[in-house]
Tab-separated table of C-alpha atoms in Angstrom:
chain	number	residue	atom	x	y	z
A	1	UNK	CA	121.879	122.366	139.973
A	2	UNK	CA	118.515	121.207	140.882
A	3	UNK	CA	118.144	123.073	143.461
A	4	UNK	CA	118.012	126.256	141.234
A	5	UNK	CA	114.886	124.722	140.169
A	6	UNK	CA	112.946	125.056	144.063
A	7	UNK	CA	110.749	127.698	144.198
A	8	UNK	CA	112.139	129.318	147.205
A	9	UNK	CA	115.740	128.930	145.801
A	10	UNK	CA	117.862	132.327	145.500
A	11	UNK	CA	119.628	132.176	142.306
A	12	UNK	CA	123.264	131.586	142.825
A	13	UNK	CA	125.831	130.822	140.234
A	14	UNK	CA	129.022	129.267	141.941
A	15	UNK	CA	131.773	127.132	140.968
A	16	UNK	CA	129.889	124.072	141.971
A	17	UNK	CA	126.879	124.957	139.529
A	18	UNK	CA	129.664	125.867	136.701
A	19	UNK	CA	131.394	122.291	137.277
A	20	UNK	CA	128.185	120.371	137.052
A	21	UNK	CA	126.865	122.552	133.870
A	22	UNK	CA	130.442	121.978	132.421
A	23	UNK	CA	130.299	118.024	132.861
A	24	UNK	CA	126.875	117.588	131.624
A	25	UNK	CA	127.948	119.983	128.597
A	26	UNK	CA	130.827	117.425	128.059
A	27	UNK	CA	128.634	114.070	128.802
A	28	UNK	CA	126.327	115.337	126.316
A	29	UNK	CA	128.810	115.678	123.229
A	30	UNK	CA	131.089	112.798	124.030
A	31	UNK	CA	130.294	108.639	122.886
A	32	UNK	CA	127.628	107.316	123.402
A	33	UNK	CA	125.702	109.704	121.492
A	34	UNK	CA	122.240	109.009	121.142
A	35	UNK	CA	121.557	106.545	117.942
A	36	UNK	CA	118.410	106.425	115.015
A	37	UNK	CA	116.465	103.707	116.137
A	38	UNK	CA	115.854	101.064	113.721
A	39	UNK	CA	112.045	99.686	113.879
A	40	UNK	CA	113.228	96.525	112.593
A	41	UNK	CA	114.836	95.581	115.587
A	42	UNK	CA	114.186	94.744	118.982
A	43	UNK	CA	114.147	97.191	121.874
A	44	UNK	CA	115.672	96.852	125.596
A	45	UNK	CA	114.530	99.144	127.957
A	46	UNK	CA	117.134	99.367	131.038
A	47	UNK	CA	115.745	100.729	134.238
A	48	UNK	CA	116.938	101.419	137.817
A	49	UNK	CA	115.538	102.909	140.551
A	50	UNK	CA	116.411	104.093	144.309
A	51	UNK	CA	114.703	106.452	146.986
A	52	UNK	CA	115.783	109.699	144.995
A	53	UNK	CA	114.735	109.054	141.983
A	54	UNK	CA	113.785	106.902	138.516
A	55	UNK	CA	116.183	106.430	135.599
A	56	UNK	CA	115.585	104.693	132.248
A	57	UNK	CA	117.424	104.272	128.874
A	58	UNK	CA	116.009	102.969	125.369
A	59	UNK	CA	118.691	100.899	123.661
A	60	UNK	CA	119.317	98.914	120.535
A	61	UNK	CA	121.797	96.330	119.168
A	62	UNK	CA	122.704	97.466	116.345
A	63	UNK	CA	125.906	97.163	114.115
A	64	UNK	CA	128.295	98.489	116.833
A	65	UNK	CA	126.890	96.849	120.055
A	66	UNK	CA	123.912	98.470	122.295
A	67	UNK	CA	123.228	101.949	121.155
A	68	UNK	CA	121.303	104.335	123.199
A	69	UNK	CA	118.290	105.859	121.710
A	70	UNK	CA	117.303	107.945	124.745
A	71	UNK	CA	117.871	108.539	128.450
A	72	UNK	CA	115.392	109.432	130.648
A	73	UNK	CA	115.567	110.085	134.295
A	74	UNK	CA	113.077	112.281	137.276
A	75	UNK	CA	113.137	112.635	140.926
A	76	UNK	CA	110.567	110.899	143.158
A	77	UNK	CA	108.026	112.621	144.454
A	78	UNK	CA	107.691	112.651	148.523
A	79	UNK	CA	105.350	109.887	148.654
A	80	UNK	CA	107.530	107.877	145.558
A	81	UNK	CA	110.275	108.150	148.229
A	82	UNK	CA	108.770	106.509	150.835
A	83	UNK	CA	108.032	103.642	148.565
A	84	UNK	CA	110.067	100.018	149.369
A	85	UNK	CA	112.412	99.318	146.442
A	86	UNK	CA	110.461	96.532	145.104
A	87	UNK	CA	107.756	99.051	144.488
A	88	UNK	CA	110.036	101.912	142.622
A	89	UNK	CA	111.356	99.303	140.933
A	90	UNK	CA	108.206	98.333	139.334
A	91	UNK	CA	107.204	101.661	139.363
A	92	UNK	CA	110.485	102.515	137.533
A	93	UNK	CA	109.416	100.143	134.538
A	94	UNK	CA	105.964	101.225	134.398
A	95	UNK	CA	107.276	104.566	134.056
A	96	UNK	CA	109.896	103.830	131.498
A	97	UNK	CA	107.075	101.459	129.439
A	98	UNK	CA	104.681	104.377	129.566
A	99	UNK	CA	107.808	107.158	128.407
A	100	UNK	CA	108.921	105.186	125.450
A	101	UNK	CA	105.705	103.860	124.457
A	102	UNK	CA	105.884	105.433	120.769
A	103	UNK	CA	108.759	103.192	120.177
A	104	UNK	CA	107.567	100.106	121.795
A	105	UNK	CA	103.861	99.994	121.448
A	106	UNK	CA	103.272	96.879	119.279
A	107	UNK	CA	106.623	95.887	119.482
A	108	UNK	CA	108.825	93.184	121.030
A	109	UNK	CA	111.422	94.525	124.022
A	110	UNK	CA	113.180	93.310	126.684
A	111	UNK	CA	113.248	95.249	130.132
A	112	UNK	CA	116.711	94.840	131.888
A	113	UNK	CA	116.520	95.521	135.569
A	114	UNK	CA	118.292	94.415	138.406
A	115	UNK	CA	115.454	93.527	140.493
A	116	UNK	CA	114.873	89.582	140.903
A	117	UNK	CA	111.286	89.760	142.979
A	118	UNK	CA	109.715	91.838	139.580
A	119	UNK	CA	109.992	88.305	137.655
A	120	UNK	CA	106.548	88.241	139.094
A	121	UNK	CA	105.436	90.960	135.798
A	122	UNK	CA	106.198	88.040	133.094
A	123	UNK	CA	103.645	85.806	134.919
A	124	UNK	CA	100.841	87.997	136.223
A	125	UNK	CA	97.875	88.427	134.331
A	126	UNK	CA	96.759	92.219	134.717
A	127	UNK	CA	93.146	92.655	134.328
A	128	UNK	CA	93.429	95.595	132.693
A	129	UNK	CA	95.895	97.097	130.758
A	130	UNK	CA	94.589	100.748	130.693
A	131	UNK	CA	97.946	101.534	132.904
A	132	UNK	CA	100.395	100.643	130.005
């Protein structure tokens, strides 16, 4: 479906697009639906990155277990697609924190990321937090 968003794309709604559209509709109406945030509880930001794109989920451990508050994803630019895996995993963490900043600012939260090299973020002392 994203092919239809390109500037030079010719509009064509085929069975392939219809199938994807119906699948997305189903995903948006079945559990897990988005939960309302409880600002008394800590948040969790789950991230993942690939050469194709970035994705993140804002979650909270509520009465029924971990519940999603928000999902986000984006396709990488051509330049971002050239990044190494470590750079992409770092990029997705920074991107997600910026995106979910209204929920996270001034609160404790946990980042869940599957790339062990990013542990240096916990010990590095940034000279400026303007980027965040």
